mmCIF file of C-alpha atoms in Angstrom:
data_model
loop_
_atom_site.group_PDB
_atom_site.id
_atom_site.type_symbol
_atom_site.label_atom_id
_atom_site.label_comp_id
_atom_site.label_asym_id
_atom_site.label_seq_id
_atom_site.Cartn_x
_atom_site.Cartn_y
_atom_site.Cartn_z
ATOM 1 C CA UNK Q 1 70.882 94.330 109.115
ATOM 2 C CA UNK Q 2 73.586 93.312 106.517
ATOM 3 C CA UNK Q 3 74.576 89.523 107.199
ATOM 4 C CA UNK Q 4 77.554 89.672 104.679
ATOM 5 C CA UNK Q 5 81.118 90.464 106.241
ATOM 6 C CA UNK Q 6 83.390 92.400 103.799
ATOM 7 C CA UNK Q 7 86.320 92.179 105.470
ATOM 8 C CA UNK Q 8 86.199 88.243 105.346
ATOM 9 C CA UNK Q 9 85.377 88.436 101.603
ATOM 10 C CA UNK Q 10 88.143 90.765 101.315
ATOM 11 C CA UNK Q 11 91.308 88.263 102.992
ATOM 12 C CA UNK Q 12 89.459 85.265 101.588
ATOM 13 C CA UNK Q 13 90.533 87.066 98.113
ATOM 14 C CA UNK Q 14 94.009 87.752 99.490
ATOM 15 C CA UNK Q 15 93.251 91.742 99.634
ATOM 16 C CA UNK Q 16 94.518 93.804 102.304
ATOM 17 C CA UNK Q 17 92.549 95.945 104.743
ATOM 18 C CA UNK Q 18 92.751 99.023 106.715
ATOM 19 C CA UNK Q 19 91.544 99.846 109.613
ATOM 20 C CA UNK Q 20 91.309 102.651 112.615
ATOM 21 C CA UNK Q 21 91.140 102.378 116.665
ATOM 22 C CA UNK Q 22 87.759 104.081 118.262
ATOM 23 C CA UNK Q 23 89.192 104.721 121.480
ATOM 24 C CA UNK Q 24 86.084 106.718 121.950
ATOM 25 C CA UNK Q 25 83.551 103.898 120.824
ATOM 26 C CA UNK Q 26 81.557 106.556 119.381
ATOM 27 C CA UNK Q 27 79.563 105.697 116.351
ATOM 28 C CA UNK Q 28 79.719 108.979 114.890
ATOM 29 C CA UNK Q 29 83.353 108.245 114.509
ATOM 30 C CA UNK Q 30 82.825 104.938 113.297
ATOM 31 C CA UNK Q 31 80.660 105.951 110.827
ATOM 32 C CA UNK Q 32 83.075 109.346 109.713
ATOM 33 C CA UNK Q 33 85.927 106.350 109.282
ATOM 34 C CA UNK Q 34 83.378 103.717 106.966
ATOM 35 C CA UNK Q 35 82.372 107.298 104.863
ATOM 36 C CA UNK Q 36 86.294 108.448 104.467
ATOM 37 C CA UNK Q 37 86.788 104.478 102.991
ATOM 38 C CA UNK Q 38 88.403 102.578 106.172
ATOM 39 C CA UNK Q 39 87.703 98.947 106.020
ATOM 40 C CA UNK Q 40 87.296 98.221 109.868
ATOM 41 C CA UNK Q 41 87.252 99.820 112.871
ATOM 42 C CA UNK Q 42 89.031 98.517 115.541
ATOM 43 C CA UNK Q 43 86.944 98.269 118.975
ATOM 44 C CA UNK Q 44 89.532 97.133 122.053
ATOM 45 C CA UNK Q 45 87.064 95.504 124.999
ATOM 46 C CA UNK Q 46 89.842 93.928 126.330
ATOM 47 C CA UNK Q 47 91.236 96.792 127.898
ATOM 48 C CA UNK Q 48 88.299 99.470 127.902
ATOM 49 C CA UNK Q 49 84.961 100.659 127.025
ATOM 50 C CA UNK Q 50 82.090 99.367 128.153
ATOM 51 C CA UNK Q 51 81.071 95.931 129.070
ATOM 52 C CA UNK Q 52 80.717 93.888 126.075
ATOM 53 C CA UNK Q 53 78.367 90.983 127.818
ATOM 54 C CA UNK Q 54 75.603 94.086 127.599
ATOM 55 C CA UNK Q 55 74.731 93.475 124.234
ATOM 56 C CA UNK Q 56 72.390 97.000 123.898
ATOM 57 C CA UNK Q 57 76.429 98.927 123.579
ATOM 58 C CA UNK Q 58 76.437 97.206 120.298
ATOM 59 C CA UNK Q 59 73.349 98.412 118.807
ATOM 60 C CA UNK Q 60 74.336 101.957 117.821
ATOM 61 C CA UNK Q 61 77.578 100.648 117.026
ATOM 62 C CA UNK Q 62 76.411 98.167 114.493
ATOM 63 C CA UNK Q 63 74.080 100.603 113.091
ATOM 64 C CA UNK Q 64 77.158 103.524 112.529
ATOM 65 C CA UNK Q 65 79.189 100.905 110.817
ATOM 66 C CA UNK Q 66 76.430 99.513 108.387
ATOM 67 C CA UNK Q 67 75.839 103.365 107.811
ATOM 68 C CA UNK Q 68 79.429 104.022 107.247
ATOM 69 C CA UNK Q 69 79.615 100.937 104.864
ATOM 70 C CA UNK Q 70 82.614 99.460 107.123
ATOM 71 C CA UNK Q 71 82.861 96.653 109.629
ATOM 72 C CA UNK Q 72 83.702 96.599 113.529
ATOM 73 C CA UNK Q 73 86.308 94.759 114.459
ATOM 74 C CA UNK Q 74 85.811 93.723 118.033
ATOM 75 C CA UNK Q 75 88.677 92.758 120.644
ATOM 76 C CA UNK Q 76 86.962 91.203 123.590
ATOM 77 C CA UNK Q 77 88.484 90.523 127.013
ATOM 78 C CA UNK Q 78 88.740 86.659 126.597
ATOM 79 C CA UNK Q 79 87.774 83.490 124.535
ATOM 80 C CA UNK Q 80 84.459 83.179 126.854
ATOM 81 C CA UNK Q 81 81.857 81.181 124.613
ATOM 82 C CA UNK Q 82 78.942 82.386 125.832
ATOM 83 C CA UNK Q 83 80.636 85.790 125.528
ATOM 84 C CA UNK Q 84 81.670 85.406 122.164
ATOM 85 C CA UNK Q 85 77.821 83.880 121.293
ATOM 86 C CA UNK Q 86 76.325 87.040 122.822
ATOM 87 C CA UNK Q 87 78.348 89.374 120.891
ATOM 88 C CA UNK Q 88 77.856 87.827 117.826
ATOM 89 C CA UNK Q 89 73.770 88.076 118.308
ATOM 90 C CA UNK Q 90 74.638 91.382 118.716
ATOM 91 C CA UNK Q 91 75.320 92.061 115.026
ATOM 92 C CA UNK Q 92 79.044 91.846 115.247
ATOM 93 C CA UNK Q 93 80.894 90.074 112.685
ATOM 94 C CA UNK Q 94 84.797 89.929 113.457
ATOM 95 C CA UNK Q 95 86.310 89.199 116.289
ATOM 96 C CA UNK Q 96 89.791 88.973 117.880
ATOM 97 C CA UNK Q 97 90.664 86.838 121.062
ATOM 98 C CA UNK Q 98 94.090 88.141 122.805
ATOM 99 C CA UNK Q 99 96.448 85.846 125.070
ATOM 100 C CA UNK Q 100 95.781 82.603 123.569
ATOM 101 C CA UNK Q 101 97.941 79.812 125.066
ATOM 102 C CA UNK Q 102 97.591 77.081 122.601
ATOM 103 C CA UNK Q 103 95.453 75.255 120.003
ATOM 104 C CA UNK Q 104 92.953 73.557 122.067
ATOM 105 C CA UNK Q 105 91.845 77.862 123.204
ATOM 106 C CA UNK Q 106 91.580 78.679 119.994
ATOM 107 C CA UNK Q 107 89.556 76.010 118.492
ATOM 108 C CA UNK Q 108 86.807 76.239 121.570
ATOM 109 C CA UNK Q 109 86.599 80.063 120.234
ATOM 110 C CA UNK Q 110 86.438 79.661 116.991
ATOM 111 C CA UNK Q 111 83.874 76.732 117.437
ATOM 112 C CA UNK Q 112 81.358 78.882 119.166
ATOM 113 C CA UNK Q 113 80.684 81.370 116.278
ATOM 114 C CA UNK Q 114 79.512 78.261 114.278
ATOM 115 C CA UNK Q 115 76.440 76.029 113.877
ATOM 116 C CA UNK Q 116 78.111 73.426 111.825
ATOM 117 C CA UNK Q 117 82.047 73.234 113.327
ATOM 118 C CA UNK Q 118 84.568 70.558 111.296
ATOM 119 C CA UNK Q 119 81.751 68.277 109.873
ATOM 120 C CA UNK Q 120 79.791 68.316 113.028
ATOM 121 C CA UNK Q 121 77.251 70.856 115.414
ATOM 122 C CA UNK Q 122 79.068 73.871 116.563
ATOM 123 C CA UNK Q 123 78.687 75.703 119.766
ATOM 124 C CA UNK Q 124 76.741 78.955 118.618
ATOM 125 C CA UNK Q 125 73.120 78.563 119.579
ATOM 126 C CA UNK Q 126 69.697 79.751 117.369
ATOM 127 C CA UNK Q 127 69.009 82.896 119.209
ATOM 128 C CA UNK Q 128 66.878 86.273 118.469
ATOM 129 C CA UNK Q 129 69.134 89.319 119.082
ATOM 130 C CA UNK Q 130 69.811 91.482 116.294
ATOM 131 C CA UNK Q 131 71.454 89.238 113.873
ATOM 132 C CA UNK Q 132 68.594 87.064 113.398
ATOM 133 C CA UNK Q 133 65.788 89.949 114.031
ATOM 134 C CA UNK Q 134 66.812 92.632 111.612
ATOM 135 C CA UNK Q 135 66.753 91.284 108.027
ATOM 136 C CA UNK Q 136 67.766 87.485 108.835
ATOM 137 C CA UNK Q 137 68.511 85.549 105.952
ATOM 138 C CA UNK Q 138 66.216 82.899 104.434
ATOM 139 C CA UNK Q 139 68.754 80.763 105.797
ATOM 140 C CA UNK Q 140 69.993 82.260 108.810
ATOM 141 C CA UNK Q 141 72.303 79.448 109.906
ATOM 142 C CA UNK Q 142 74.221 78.863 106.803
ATOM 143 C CA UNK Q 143 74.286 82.358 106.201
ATOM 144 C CA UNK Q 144 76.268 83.249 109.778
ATOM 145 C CA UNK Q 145 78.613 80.953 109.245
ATOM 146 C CA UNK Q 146 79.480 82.035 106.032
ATOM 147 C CA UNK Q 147 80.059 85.375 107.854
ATOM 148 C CA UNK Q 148 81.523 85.944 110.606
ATOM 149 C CA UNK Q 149 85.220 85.676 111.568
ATOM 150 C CA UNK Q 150 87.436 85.040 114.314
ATOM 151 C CA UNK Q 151 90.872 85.302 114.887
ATOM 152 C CA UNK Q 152 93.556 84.943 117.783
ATOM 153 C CA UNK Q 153 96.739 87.305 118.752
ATOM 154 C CA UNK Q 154 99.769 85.717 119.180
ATOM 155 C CA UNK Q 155 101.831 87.616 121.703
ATOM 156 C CA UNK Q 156 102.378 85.128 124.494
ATOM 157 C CA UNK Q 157 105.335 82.483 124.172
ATOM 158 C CA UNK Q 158 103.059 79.622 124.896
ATOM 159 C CA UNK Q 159 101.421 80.417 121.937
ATOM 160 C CA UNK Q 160 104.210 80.758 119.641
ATOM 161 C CA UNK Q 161 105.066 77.552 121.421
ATOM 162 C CA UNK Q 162 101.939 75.786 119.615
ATOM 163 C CA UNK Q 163 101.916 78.006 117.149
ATOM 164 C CA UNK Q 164 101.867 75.251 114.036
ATOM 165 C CA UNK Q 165 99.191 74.080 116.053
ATOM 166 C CA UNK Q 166 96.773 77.176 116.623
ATOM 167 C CA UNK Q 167 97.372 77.742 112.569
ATOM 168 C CA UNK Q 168 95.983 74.068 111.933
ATOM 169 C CA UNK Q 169 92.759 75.173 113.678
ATOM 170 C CA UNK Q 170 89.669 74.871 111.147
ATOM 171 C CA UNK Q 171 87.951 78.192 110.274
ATOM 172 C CA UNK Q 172 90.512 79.970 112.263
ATOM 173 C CA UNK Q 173 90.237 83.583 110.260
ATOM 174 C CA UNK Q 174 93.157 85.137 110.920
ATOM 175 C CA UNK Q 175 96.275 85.714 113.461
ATOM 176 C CA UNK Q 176 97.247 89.295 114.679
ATOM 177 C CA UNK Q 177 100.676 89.590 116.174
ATOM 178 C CA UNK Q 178 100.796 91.354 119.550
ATOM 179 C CA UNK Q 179 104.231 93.016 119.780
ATOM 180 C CA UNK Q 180 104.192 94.814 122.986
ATOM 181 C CA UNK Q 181 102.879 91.801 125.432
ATOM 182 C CA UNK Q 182 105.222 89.769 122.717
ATOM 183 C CA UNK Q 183 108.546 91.823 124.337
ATOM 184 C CA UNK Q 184 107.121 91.415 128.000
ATOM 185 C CA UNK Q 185 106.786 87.705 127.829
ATOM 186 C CA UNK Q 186 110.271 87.348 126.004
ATOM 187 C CA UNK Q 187 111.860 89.829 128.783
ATOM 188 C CA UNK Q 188 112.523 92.823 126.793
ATOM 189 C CA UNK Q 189 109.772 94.933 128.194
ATOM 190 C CA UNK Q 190 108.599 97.526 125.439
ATOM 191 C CA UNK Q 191 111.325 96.958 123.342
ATOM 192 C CA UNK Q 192 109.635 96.144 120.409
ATOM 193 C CA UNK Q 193 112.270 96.190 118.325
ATOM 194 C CA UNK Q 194 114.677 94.052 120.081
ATOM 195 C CA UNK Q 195 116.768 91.803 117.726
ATOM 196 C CA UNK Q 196 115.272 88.548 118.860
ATOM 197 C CA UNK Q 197 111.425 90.201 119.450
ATOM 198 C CA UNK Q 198 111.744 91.302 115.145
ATOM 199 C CA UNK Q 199 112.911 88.323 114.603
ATOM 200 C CA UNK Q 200 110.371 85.862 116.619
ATOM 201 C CA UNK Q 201 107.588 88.495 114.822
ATOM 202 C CA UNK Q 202 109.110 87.514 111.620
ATOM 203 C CA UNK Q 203 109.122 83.775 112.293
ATOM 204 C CA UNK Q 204 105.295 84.031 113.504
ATOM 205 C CA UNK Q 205 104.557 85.820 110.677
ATOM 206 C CA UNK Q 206 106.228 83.576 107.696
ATOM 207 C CA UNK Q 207 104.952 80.222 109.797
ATOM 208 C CA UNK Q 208 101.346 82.308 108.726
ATOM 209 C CA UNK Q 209 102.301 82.644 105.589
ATOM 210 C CA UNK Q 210 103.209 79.140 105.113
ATOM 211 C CA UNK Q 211 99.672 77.907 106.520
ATOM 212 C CA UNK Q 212 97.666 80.458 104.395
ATOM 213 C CA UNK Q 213 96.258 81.978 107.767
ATOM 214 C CA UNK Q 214 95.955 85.860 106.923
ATOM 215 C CA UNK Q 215 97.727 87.904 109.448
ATOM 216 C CA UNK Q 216 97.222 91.109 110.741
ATOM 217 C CA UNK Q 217 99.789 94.303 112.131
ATOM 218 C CA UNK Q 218 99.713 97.571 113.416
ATOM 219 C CA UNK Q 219 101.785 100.030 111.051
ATOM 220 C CA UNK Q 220 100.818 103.647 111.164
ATOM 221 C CA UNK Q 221 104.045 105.192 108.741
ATOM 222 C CA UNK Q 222 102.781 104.681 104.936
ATOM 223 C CA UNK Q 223 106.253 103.732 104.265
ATOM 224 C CA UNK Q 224 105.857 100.611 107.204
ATOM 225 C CA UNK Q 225 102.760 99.697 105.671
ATOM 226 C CA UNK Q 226 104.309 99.506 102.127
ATOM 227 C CA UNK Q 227 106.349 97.406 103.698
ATOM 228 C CA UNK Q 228 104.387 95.339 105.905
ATOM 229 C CA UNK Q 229 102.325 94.845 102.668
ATOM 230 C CA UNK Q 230 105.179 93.432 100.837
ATOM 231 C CA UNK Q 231 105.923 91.018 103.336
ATOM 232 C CA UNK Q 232 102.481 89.459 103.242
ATOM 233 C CA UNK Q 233 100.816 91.142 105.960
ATOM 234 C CA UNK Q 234 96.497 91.589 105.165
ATOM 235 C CA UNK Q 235 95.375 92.805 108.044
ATOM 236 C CA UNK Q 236 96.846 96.455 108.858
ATOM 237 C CA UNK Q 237 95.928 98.807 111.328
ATOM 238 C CA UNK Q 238 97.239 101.977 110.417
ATOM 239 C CA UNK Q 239 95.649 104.723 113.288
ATOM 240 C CA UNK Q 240 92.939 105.860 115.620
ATOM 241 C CA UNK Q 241 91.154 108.686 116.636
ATOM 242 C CA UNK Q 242 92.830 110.009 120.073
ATOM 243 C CA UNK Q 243 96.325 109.566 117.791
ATOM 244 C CA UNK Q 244 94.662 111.699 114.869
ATOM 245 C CA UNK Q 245 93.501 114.551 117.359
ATOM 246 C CA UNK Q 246 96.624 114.884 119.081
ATOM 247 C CA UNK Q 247 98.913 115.065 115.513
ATOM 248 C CA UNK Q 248 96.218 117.474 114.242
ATOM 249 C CA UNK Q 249 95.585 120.056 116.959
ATOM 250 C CA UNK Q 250 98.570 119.493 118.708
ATOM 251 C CA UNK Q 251 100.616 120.972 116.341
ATOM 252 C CA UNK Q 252 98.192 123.686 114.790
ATOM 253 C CA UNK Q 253 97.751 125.022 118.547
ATOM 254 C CA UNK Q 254 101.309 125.528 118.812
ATOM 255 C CA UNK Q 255 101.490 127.273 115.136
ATOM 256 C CA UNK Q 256 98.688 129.831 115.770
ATOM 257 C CA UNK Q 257 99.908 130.738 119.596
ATOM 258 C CA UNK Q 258 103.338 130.555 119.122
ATOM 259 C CA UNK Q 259 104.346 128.006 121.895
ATOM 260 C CA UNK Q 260 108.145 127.297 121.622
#
């Protein structure tokens, strides 16, 4: 398998990437999106899909993205190490950790996707899933390192609370704002665009900024990601597959039968 990580190249050069939801976790879609050029494909195990502690679900999903030429971008259900190790052995490469509370959370995740952590042994362990089976490296353990990529959402006010913090964390990849759980835990349920939810999103995002952490959106108008772009944003998700059915067919149904 491919032990580089494109999307890490690609915000360690201050580009931007795109990337699409597989609500389906199919890896014919995940391939369709690396062949039509989409950087990453977003994967949410926090909320659905199949268990991600079985590490055989990965395997054809590894295999559609190295096909595709993009990279899976996995949510997982928690900060878990041995979770996070397992997934990584898996072949994955990038992954996001939602609900963080504070600094001390997200420096246990981010320490056990490395061998060598802040001058010192990290947390992942030498194991012999995919990652190190399929094409290892000469140098397997400096090459992981190198490569993979974890970041944390921030959409719980404990964790804008330690938010200077969480973005002092070493090798911390990336935040990606959570606006929805964001509004709940601020009390205006949904409302995403509440005066003082935009403008806690805005402070998040400049305090980001101003620590050179790459931060990531969702945006799906090309107008809103023009814009999101300009204010720094690298990380945009601008879609997903369920979404793309339903504003395809939806519509075209209704044209050819004539449905008011």
């Amino acid at each position: 398998m491919n032990q580089s990580n494109s999307l890490r190249e690609a915000l360690e050069n201050d580009e931007v990437v795109y990337g699409a939801r597989a609500s389906t976790f199919s890896p014919t879609v995940i391939e369709v999106y690396g062949t039509l050029g989409v950087d990453f494909v977003w994967l949410d195990f926090e909320h659905m899909g199949p268990s991600p502690y079985d590490s055989r679900v990965f395997e054809d999903l590894t295999r559609a993205a190295e096909a595709g030429g993009t990279e899976l971008f996995v949510r997982l259900p928690s900060g878990d190490p041995p979770l996070i190790r397992k997934v990584l052995d898996a072949g994955v490469r990038n992954l996001l950790i939602p609900r963080v509370d504070s600094a001390e959370e997200a420096r246990t995740a981010v320490e056990a996707t490395r061998f060598v952590y802040d001058g010192a042994p990290g947390e992942r362990g030498k194991a012999s899933g995919r990652s190190s089976n399929w094409g290892a490296a000469s140098d397997y353990v400096a090459t992981e390192d190198q490569s993979v990529c974890l970041g944390v959402m921030i959409e719980k006010t404990t964790a804008v609370d330690d938010l200077e913090a969480i973005l002092d964390v070493p090798k911390l990849g990336f935040v990606f704002i959570g606006p929805s759980d964001l509004s709940v835990q601020m009390g205006h349920p949904e409302d995403k665009n509440h005066p003082e939810v935009v403008a806690q999103i805005d402070s998040i995002r400049e305090a980001c900024l101003e620590a050179d952490v790459p931060v990531g959106g969702i945006r799906t108008d090309p107008e809103r990601i023009a814009e999101a772009e300009a204010q720094g944003y690298q990380i945009l998700r601008i879609g997903g597959d369920l979404g793309s059915i339903k504003r395809t067919l939806g519509p075209r149904l209704t044209a050819v039968r004539g449905d008011d």
